[in-house]
């Protein structure tokens, strides 16, 4: 087994066994971003070999709030699988995670493939619908601490996601108000403009970055544009809801 494949196995095991692991860069400070994306691919491949199915991609670190919260200053992307999808209105099992947090998102449903350098108009033309969404992020690293290479290798912390009702993508989504509530109390307020000034810019970046990784965004894929606010930690028995202006709400519960 190659060195990178061994590191991928460590992260895959940490996710499966729900046990935090030390940062890879503590022992391997020379790890590059390119190495990290290869570790991510190898780790996800292990899951696909166990029967999971790729259903899209997520963009991460697309807002200043998120960058400041985790101490990283570059965007990253990760892969979504069907096992990560939580039913809207359903329940999240804390036992399946290490130390999960949740953040409000905008989700795109793709009607056509998208790859390489594209314009915002070209990106929009490939979108079938847009929806309010939330992503469960759960770094597999101890104390939720990591460098850029660590987080990329760890599938950009992506662990679960929930998507609300789909809407017409041709409306203006550049500056929609967003509210995150826990147990009926507003805990975060933001705007879709936090995602690179416009969520479509995240989709443009996704097309380029995924293409640089040798893949493309496919028709039918779900693309999460990135966290809009800081991500609060989840706890037993909570009820979480995100409301996005003009797009509606999406909610999940946490097991008691």
mmCIF file of C-alpha atoms in Angstrom:
data_model
loop_
_atom_site.group_PDB
_atom_site.id
_atom_site.type_symbol
_atom_site.label_atom_id
_atom_site.label_comp_id
_atom_site.label_asym_id
_atom_site.label_seq_id
_atom_site.Cartn_x
_atom_site.Cartn_y
_atom_site.Cartn_z
ATOM 1 C CA UNK A 1 0.000 0.000 0.000
ATOM 2 C CA UNK A 2 1.322 3.455 -0.926
ATOM 3 C CA UNK A 3 1.989 6.082 1.722
ATOM 4 C CA UNK A 4 -0.977 8.193 0.588
ATOM 5 C CA UNK A 5 -3.220 5.141 0.533
ATOM 6 C CA UNK A 6 -2.188 4.394 4.133
ATOM 7 C CA UNK A 7 -3.166 7.909 5.160
ATOM 8 C CA UNK A 8 -6.492 7.501 3.338
ATOM 9 C CA UNK A 9 -7.101 4.300 5.306
ATOM 10 C CA UNK A 10 -6.444 6.155 8.575
ATOM 11 C CA UNK A 11 -9.075 8.789 7.762
ATOM 12 C CA UNK A 12 -11.556 6.229 6.465
ATOM 13 C CA UNK A 13 -11.190 4.199 9.649
ATOM 14 C CA UNK A 14 -11.575 7.318 11.807
ATOM 15 C CA UNK A 15 -14.847 8.118 10.042
ATOM 16 C CA UNK A 16 -16.180 4.560 10.250
ATOM 17 C CA UNK A 17 -15.217 4.077 13.899
ATOM 18 C CA UNK A 18 -16.131 7.656 14.917
ATOM 19 C CA UNK A 19 -12.823 8.184 16.676
ATOM 20 C CA UNK A 20 -10.764 11.359 16.280
ATOM 21 C CA UNK A 21 -7.265 11.013 14.848
ATOM 22 C CA UNK A 22 -4.182 13.271 15.027
ATOM 23 C CA UNK A 23 -3.612 15.719 12.187
ATOM 24 C CA UNK A 24 -1.763 14.140 9.276
ATOM 25 C CA UNK A 25 0.482 17.179 8.946
ATOM 26 C CA UNK A 26 1.817 16.753 12.484
ATOM 27 C CA UNK A 27 3.722 13.697 11.296
ATOM 28 C CA UNK A 28 3.867 14.715 7.637
ATOM 29 C CA UNK A 29 4.342 18.513 7.464
ATOM 30 C CA UNK A 30 5.471 18.199 3.852
ATOM 31 C CA UNK A 31 2.022 17.076 2.644
ATOM 32 C CA UNK A 32 0.921 19.210 -0.302
ATOM 33 C CA UNK A 33 -2.571 20.219 -1.379
ATOM 34 C CA UNK A 34 -2.179 17.841 -4.330
ATOM 35 C CA UNK A 35 -1.299 15.011 -1.938
ATOM 36 C CA UNK A 36 -4.329 15.901 0.160
ATOM 37 C CA UNK A 37 -6.763 15.680 -2.750
ATOM 38 C CA UNK A 38 -5.297 12.300 -3.692
ATOM 39 C CA UNK A 39 -5.775 11.096 -0.097
ATOM 40 C CA UNK A 40 -9.377 12.334 -0.251
ATOM 41 C CA UNK A 41 -9.981 10.483 -3.520
ATOM 42 C CA UNK A 42 -8.487 7.261 -2.173
ATOM 43 C CA UNK A 43 -10.514 7.527 1.036
ATOM 44 C CA UNK A 44 -13.785 8.110 -0.836
ATOM 45 C CA UNK A 45 -12.926 5.255 -3.218
ATOM 46 C CA UNK A 46 -12.879 2.920 -0.221
ATOM 47 C CA UNK A 47 -16.435 4.009 0.568
ATOM 48 C CA UNK A 48 -17.559 3.570 -3.031
ATOM 49 C CA UNK A 49 -16.123 0.065 -3.009
ATOM 50 C CA UNK A 50 -18.340 -0.654 0.025
ATOM 51 C CA UNK A 51 -21.413 0.315 -1.993
ATOM 52 C CA UNK A 52 -21.817 4.054 -1.519
ATOM 53 C CA UNK A 53 -22.637 6.135 -4.601
ATOM 54 C CA UNK A 54 -21.274 9.561 -5.478
ATOM 55 C CA UNK A 55 -24.118 12.107 -5.734
ATOM 56 C CA UNK A 56 -22.323 15.436 -5.926
ATOM 57 C CA UNK A 57 -19.709 17.714 -4.454
ATOM 58 C CA UNK A 58 -19.406 20.312 -1.724
ATOM 59 C CA UNK A 59 -17.493 23.532 -1.674
ATOM 60 C CA UNK A 60 -15.891 24.514 1.582
ATOM 61 C CA UNK A 61 -14.297 27.582 3.129
ATOM 62 C CA UNK A 62 -16.166 29.934 0.806
ATOM 63 C CA UNK A 63 -17.101 32.471 3.481
ATOM 64 C CA UNK A 64 -14.942 34.680 5.683
ATOM 65 C CA UNK A 65 -16.855 33.481 8.751
ATOM 66 C CA UNK A 66 -15.964 29.878 7.990
ATOM 67 C CA UNK A 67 -12.322 30.649 7.213
ATOM 68 C CA UNK A 68 -11.974 32.523 10.496
ATOM 69 C CA UNK A 69 -13.709 29.777 12.471
ATOM 70 C CA UNK A 70 -11.312 27.046 11.335
ATOM 71 C CA UNK A 71 -8.196 29.117 10.648
ATOM 72 C CA UNK A 72 -7.820 28.289 6.952
ATOM 73 C CA UNK A 73 -7.652 30.849 4.144
ATOM 74 C CA UNK A 74 -8.301 28.906 0.910
ATOM 75 C CA UNK A 75 -11.343 27.249 -0.631
ATOM 76 C CA UNK A 76 -11.550 23.489 -0.794
ATOM 77 C CA UNK A 77 -13.925 20.909 -2.226
ATOM 78 C CA UNK A 78 -15.089 17.455 -1.267
ATOM 79 C CA UNK A 79 -17.305 14.653 -2.472
ATOM 80 C CA UNK A 80 -20.887 13.795 -1.469
ATOM 81 C CA UNK A 81 -22.256 10.249 -1.378
ATOM 82 C CA UNK A 82 -25.760 8.896 -1.007
ATOM 83 C CA UNK A 83 -25.005 7.592 2.493
ATOM 84 C CA UNK A 84 -24.348 11.174 3.621
ATOM 85 C CA UNK A 85 -27.840 12.370 2.635
ATOM 86 C CA UNK A 86 -30.215 12.961 5.558
ATOM 87 C CA UNK A 87 -33.939 13.043 4.827
ATOM 88 C CA UNK A 88 -35.466 16.509 5.178
ATOM 89 C CA UNK A 89 -37.324 16.583 8.480
ATOM 90 C CA UNK A 90 -35.520 13.430 9.530
ATOM 91 C CA UNK A 91 -33.213 12.695 12.422
ATOM 92 C CA UNK A 92 -29.445 12.782 12.648
ATOM 93 C CA UNK A 93 -27.815 10.095 14.805
ATOM 94 C CA UNK A 94 -25.003 11.645 16.839
ATOM 95 C CA UNK A 95 -23.441 8.204 17.272
ATOM 96 C CA UNK A 96 -22.491 8.303 13.575
ATOM 97 C CA UNK A 97 -20.199 11.301 14.053
ATOM 98 C CA UNK A 98 -17.169 12.407 16.063
ATOM 99 C CA UNK A 99 -17.947 16.067 16.916
ATOM 100 C CA UNK A 100 -20.470 17.313 14.336
ATOM 101 C CA UNK A 101 -21.384 20.899 13.565
ATOM 102 C CA UNK A 102 -23.996 22.252 11.160
ATOM 103 C CA UNK A 103 -24.086 25.165 8.754
ATOM 104 C CA UNK A 104 -26.671 26.703 6.392
ATOM 105 C CA UNK A 105 -26.008 26.336 2.679
ATOM 106 C CA UNK A 106 -27.385 26.898 -0.799
ATOM 107 C CA UNK A 107 -27.653 23.739 -2.931
ATOM 108 C CA UNK A 108 -27.662 23.482 -6.710
ATOM 109 C CA UNK A 109 -29.166 20.585 -8.681
ATOM 110 C CA UNK A 110 -27.358 20.196 -11.993
ATOM 111 C CA UNK A 111 -29.142 19.624 -15.290
ATOM 112 C CA UNK A 112 -25.975 19.333 -17.373
ATOM 113 C CA UNK A 113 -22.273 18.572 -16.843
ATOM 114 C CA UNK A 114 -19.981 21.428 -15.892
ATOM 115 C CA UNK A 115 -16.195 21.451 -16.013
ATOM 116 C CA UNK A 116 -13.232 23.738 -16.465
ATOM 117 C CA UNK A 117 -13.282 27.512 -16.651
ATOM 118 C CA UNK A 118 -16.850 28.729 -17.065
ATOM 119 C CA UNK A 119 -18.698 32.015 -16.649
ATOM 120 C CA UNK A 120 -21.485 32.616 -14.159
ATOM 121 C CA UNK A 121 -23.953 32.577 -17.075
ATOM 122 C CA UNK A 122 -22.643 29.207 -18.243
ATOM 123 C CA UNK A 123 -22.819 27.853 -14.707
ATOM 124 C CA UNK A 124 -26.424 29.016 -14.298
ATOM 125 C CA UNK A 125 -27.375 27.424 -17.625
ATOM 126 C CA UNK A 126 -26.312 24.041 -16.194
ATOM 127 C CA UNK A 127 -28.480 24.398 -13.069
ATOM 128 C CA UNK A 128 -31.914 22.767 -12.885
ATOM 129 C CA UNK A 129 -32.922 24.063 -9.457
ATOM 130 C CA UNK A 130 -31.733 25.706 -6.246
ATOM 131 C CA UNK A 131 -32.685 24.876 -2.646
ATOM 132 C CA UNK A 132 -32.027 25.736 0.978
ATOM 133 C CA UNK A 133 -29.707 23.178 2.538
ATOM 134 C CA UNK A 134 -27.595 22.369 5.564
ATOM 135 C CA UNK A 135 -24.307 20.517 5.765
ATOM 136 C CA UNK A 136 -23.092 18.485 8.710
ATOM 137 C CA UNK A 137 -19.363 19.014 9.034
ATOM 138 C CA UNK A 138 -17.373 16.685 11.245
ATOM 139 C CA UNK A 139 -13.603 16.903 11.133
ATOM 140 C CA UNK A 140 -12.097 13.549 11.955
ATOM 141 C CA UNK A 141 -9.173 15.324 13.627
ATOM 142 C CA UNK A 142 -8.682 15.773 17.350
ATOM 143 C CA UNK A 143 -10.137 19.025 18.719
ATOM 144 C CA UNK A 144 -11.444 19.986 15.256
ATOM 145 C CA UNK A 145 -7.986 21.431 14.470
ATOM 146 C CA UNK A 146 -6.287 21.119 11.093
ATOM 147 C CA UNK A 147 -4.160 22.718 8.400
ATOM 148 C CA UNK A 148 -5.390 23.122 4.818
ATOM 149 C CA UNK A 149 -3.900 19.810 3.647
ATOM 150 C CA UNK A 150 -5.496 18.013 6.598
ATOM 151 C CA UNK A 151 -9.008 19.282 5.935
ATOM 152 C CA UNK A 152 -8.827 18.563 2.199
ATOM 153 C CA UNK A 153 -7.649 15.002 2.857
ATOM 154 C CA UNK A 154 -10.580 14.606 5.265
ATOM 155 C CA UNK A 155 -13.112 15.284 2.469
ATOM 156 C CA UNK A 156 -13.197 18.939 3.519
ATOM 157 C CA UNK A 157 -14.926 17.831 6.766
ATOM 158 C CA UNK A 158 -18.089 16.883 4.863
ATOM 159 C CA UNK A 159 -20.086 14.224 6.713
ATOM 160 C CA UNK A 160 -23.776 14.732 5.965
ATOM 161 C CA UNK A 161 -26.240 17.039 4.258
ATOM 162 C CA UNK A 162 -29.947 17.757 3.996
ATOM 163 C CA UNK A 163 -31.708 19.564 1.149
ATOM 164 C CA UNK A 164 -35.055 21.361 1.183
ATOM 165 C CA UNK A 165 -37.525 21.900 -1.651
ATOM 166 C CA UNK A 166 -36.137 22.786 -5.060
ATOM 167 C CA UNK A 167 -36.849 26.219 -6.587
ATOM 168 C CA UNK A 168 -36.480 28.067 -9.877
ATOM 169 C CA UNK A 169 -32.742 28.806 -10.241
ATOM 170 C CA UNK A 170 -33.249 31.928 -12.365
ATOM 171 C CA UNK A 171 -34.298 34.145 -9.474
ATOM 172 C CA UNK A 172 -31.773 36.468 -7.846
ATOM 173 C CA UNK A 173 -29.953 34.505 -5.127
ATOM 174 C CA UNK A 174 -27.069 36.924 -4.690
ATOM 175 C CA UNK A 175 -28.147 38.435 -1.359
ATOM 176 C CA UNK A 176 -30.813 36.302 0.321
ATOM 177 C CA UNK A 177 -31.312 36.530 4.074
ATOM 178 C CA UNK A 178 -30.494 33.327 5.970
ATOM 179 C CA UNK A 179 -31.499 32.343 9.511
ATOM 180 C CA UNK A 180 -30.257 29.272 11.400
ATOM 181 C CA UNK A 181 -32.399 28.267 14.377
ATOM 182 C CA UNK A 182 -31.790 25.683 17.072
ATOM 183 C CA UNK A 183 -34.815 24.743 19.192
ATOM 184 C CA UNK A 184 -36.649 27.782 17.851
ATOM 185 C CA UNK A 185 -33.915 30.220 18.859
ATOM 186 C CA UNK A 186 -32.030 32.166 16.209
ATOM 187 C CA UNK A 187 -28.338 31.317 16.597
ATOM 188 C CA UNK A 188 -26.884 32.553 13.296
ATOM 189 C CA UNK A 189 -27.991 35.184 10.786
ATOM 190 C CA UNK A 190 -26.345 35.710 7.413
ATOM 191 C CA UNK A 191 -26.716 36.300 3.705
ATOM 192 C CA UNK A 192 -26.108 34.165 0.649
ATOM 193 C CA UNK A 193 -23.685 36.923 -0.361
ATOM 194 C CA UNK A 194 -21.296 35.441 2.217
ATOM 195 C CA UNK A 195 -20.593 32.751 -0.387
ATOM 196 C CA UNK A 196 -17.990 34.600 -2.470
ATOM 197 C CA UNK A 197 -20.372 37.532 -2.928
ATOM 198 C CA UNK A 198 -22.761 35.310 -4.939
ATOM 199 C CA UNK A 199 -23.393 31.529 -4.650
ATOM 200 C CA UNK A 200 -22.967 31.118 -8.407
ATOM 201 C CA UNK A 201 -19.333 32.163 -8.008
ATOM 202 C CA UNK A 202 -18.882 29.084 -5.860
ATOM 203 C CA UNK A 203 -20.327 26.914 -8.634
ATOM 204 C CA UNK A 204 -17.911 28.546 -11.101
ATOM 205 C CA UNK A 205 -15.027 27.792 -8.747
ATOM 206 C CA UNK A 206 -16.294 24.238 -8.254
ATOM 207 C CA UNK A 207 -16.277 23.567 -11.998
ATOM 208 C CA UNK A 208 -12.654 24.700 -12.227
ATOM 209 C CA UNK A 209 -11.374 22.978 -9.084
ATOM 210 C CA UNK A 210 -13.103 19.655 -9.718
ATOM 211 C CA UNK A 211 -11.778 19.704 -13.295
ATOM 212 C CA UNK A 212 -8.252 20.277 -11.974
ATOM 213 C CA UNK A 213 -8.794 17.101 -9.964
ATOM 214 C CA UNK A 214 -9.525 15.126 -13.131
ATOM 215 C CA UNK A 215 -13.306 14.973 -12.669
ATOM 216 C CA UNK A 216 -16.337 17.026 -13.605
ATOM 217 C CA UNK A 217 -19.666 18.018 -12.127
ATOM 218 C CA UNK A 218 -22.271 15.711 -13.669
ATOM 219 C CA UNK A 219 -25.933 16.165 -14.590
ATOM 220 C CA UNK A 220 -27.986 15.132 -11.577
ATOM 221 C CA UNK A 221 -25.265 16.112 -9.123
ATOM 222 C CA UNK A 222 -26.021 18.152 -6.027
ATOM 223 C CA UNK A 223 -23.509 20.928 -5.389
ATOM 224 C CA UNK A 224 -23.343 22.568 -1.969
ATOM 225 C CA UNK A 225 -22.094 26.116 -2.464
ATOM 226 C CA UNK A 226 -20.501 26.546 0.972
ATOM 227 C CA UNK A 227 -21.317 27.497 4.533
ATOM 228 C CA UNK A 228 -22.988 30.882 4.990
ATOM 229 C CA UNK A 229 -22.404 31.361 8.729
ATOM 230 C CA UNK A 230 -20.252 29.930 11.468
ATOM 231 C CA UNK A 231 -21.192 26.328 12.292
ATOM 232 C CA UNK A 232 -22.582 25.606 15.791
ATOM 233 C CA UNK A 233 -21.910 22.273 17.466
ATOM 234 C CA UNK A 234 -24.755 19.761 17.506
ATOM 235 C CA UNK A 235 -26.129 18.243 20.709
ATOM 236 C CA UNK A 236 -28.661 15.560 21.578
ATOM 237 C CA UNK A 237 -32.336 16.377 21.215
ATOM 238 C CA UNK A 238 -31.906 19.552 19.193
ATOM 239 C CA UNK A 239 -34.223 20.698 16.417
ATOM 240 C CA UNK A 240 -32.412 22.618 13.677
ATOM 241 C CA UNK A 241 -33.943 24.725 10.933
ATOM 242 C CA UNK A 242 -32.477 26.955 8.244
ATOM 243 C CA UNK A 243 -34.683 29.449 6.440
ATOM 244 C CA UNK A 244 -33.482 31.128 3.260
ATOM 245 C CA UNK A 245 -35.346 34.158 1.947
ATOM 246 C CA UNK A 246 -37.502 33.237 -1.103
ATOM 247 C CA UNK A 247 -36.326 29.602 -1.040
ATOM 248 C CA UNK A 248 -38.062 28.255 2.053
ATOM 249 C CA UNK A 249 -36.830 26.201 4.991
ATOM 250 C CA UNK A 250 -35.053 22.928 5.657
ATOM 251 C CA UNK A 251 -34.957 21.120 8.993
ATOM 252 C CA UNK A 252 -33.642 18.083 10.842
ATOM 253 C CA UNK A 253 -33.661 16.817 14.397
ATOM 254 C CA UNK A 254 -30.871 15.305 16.469
ATOM 255 C CA UNK A 255 -31.515 12.058 18.302
ATOM 256 C CA UNK A 256 -32.162 12.346 22.036
#
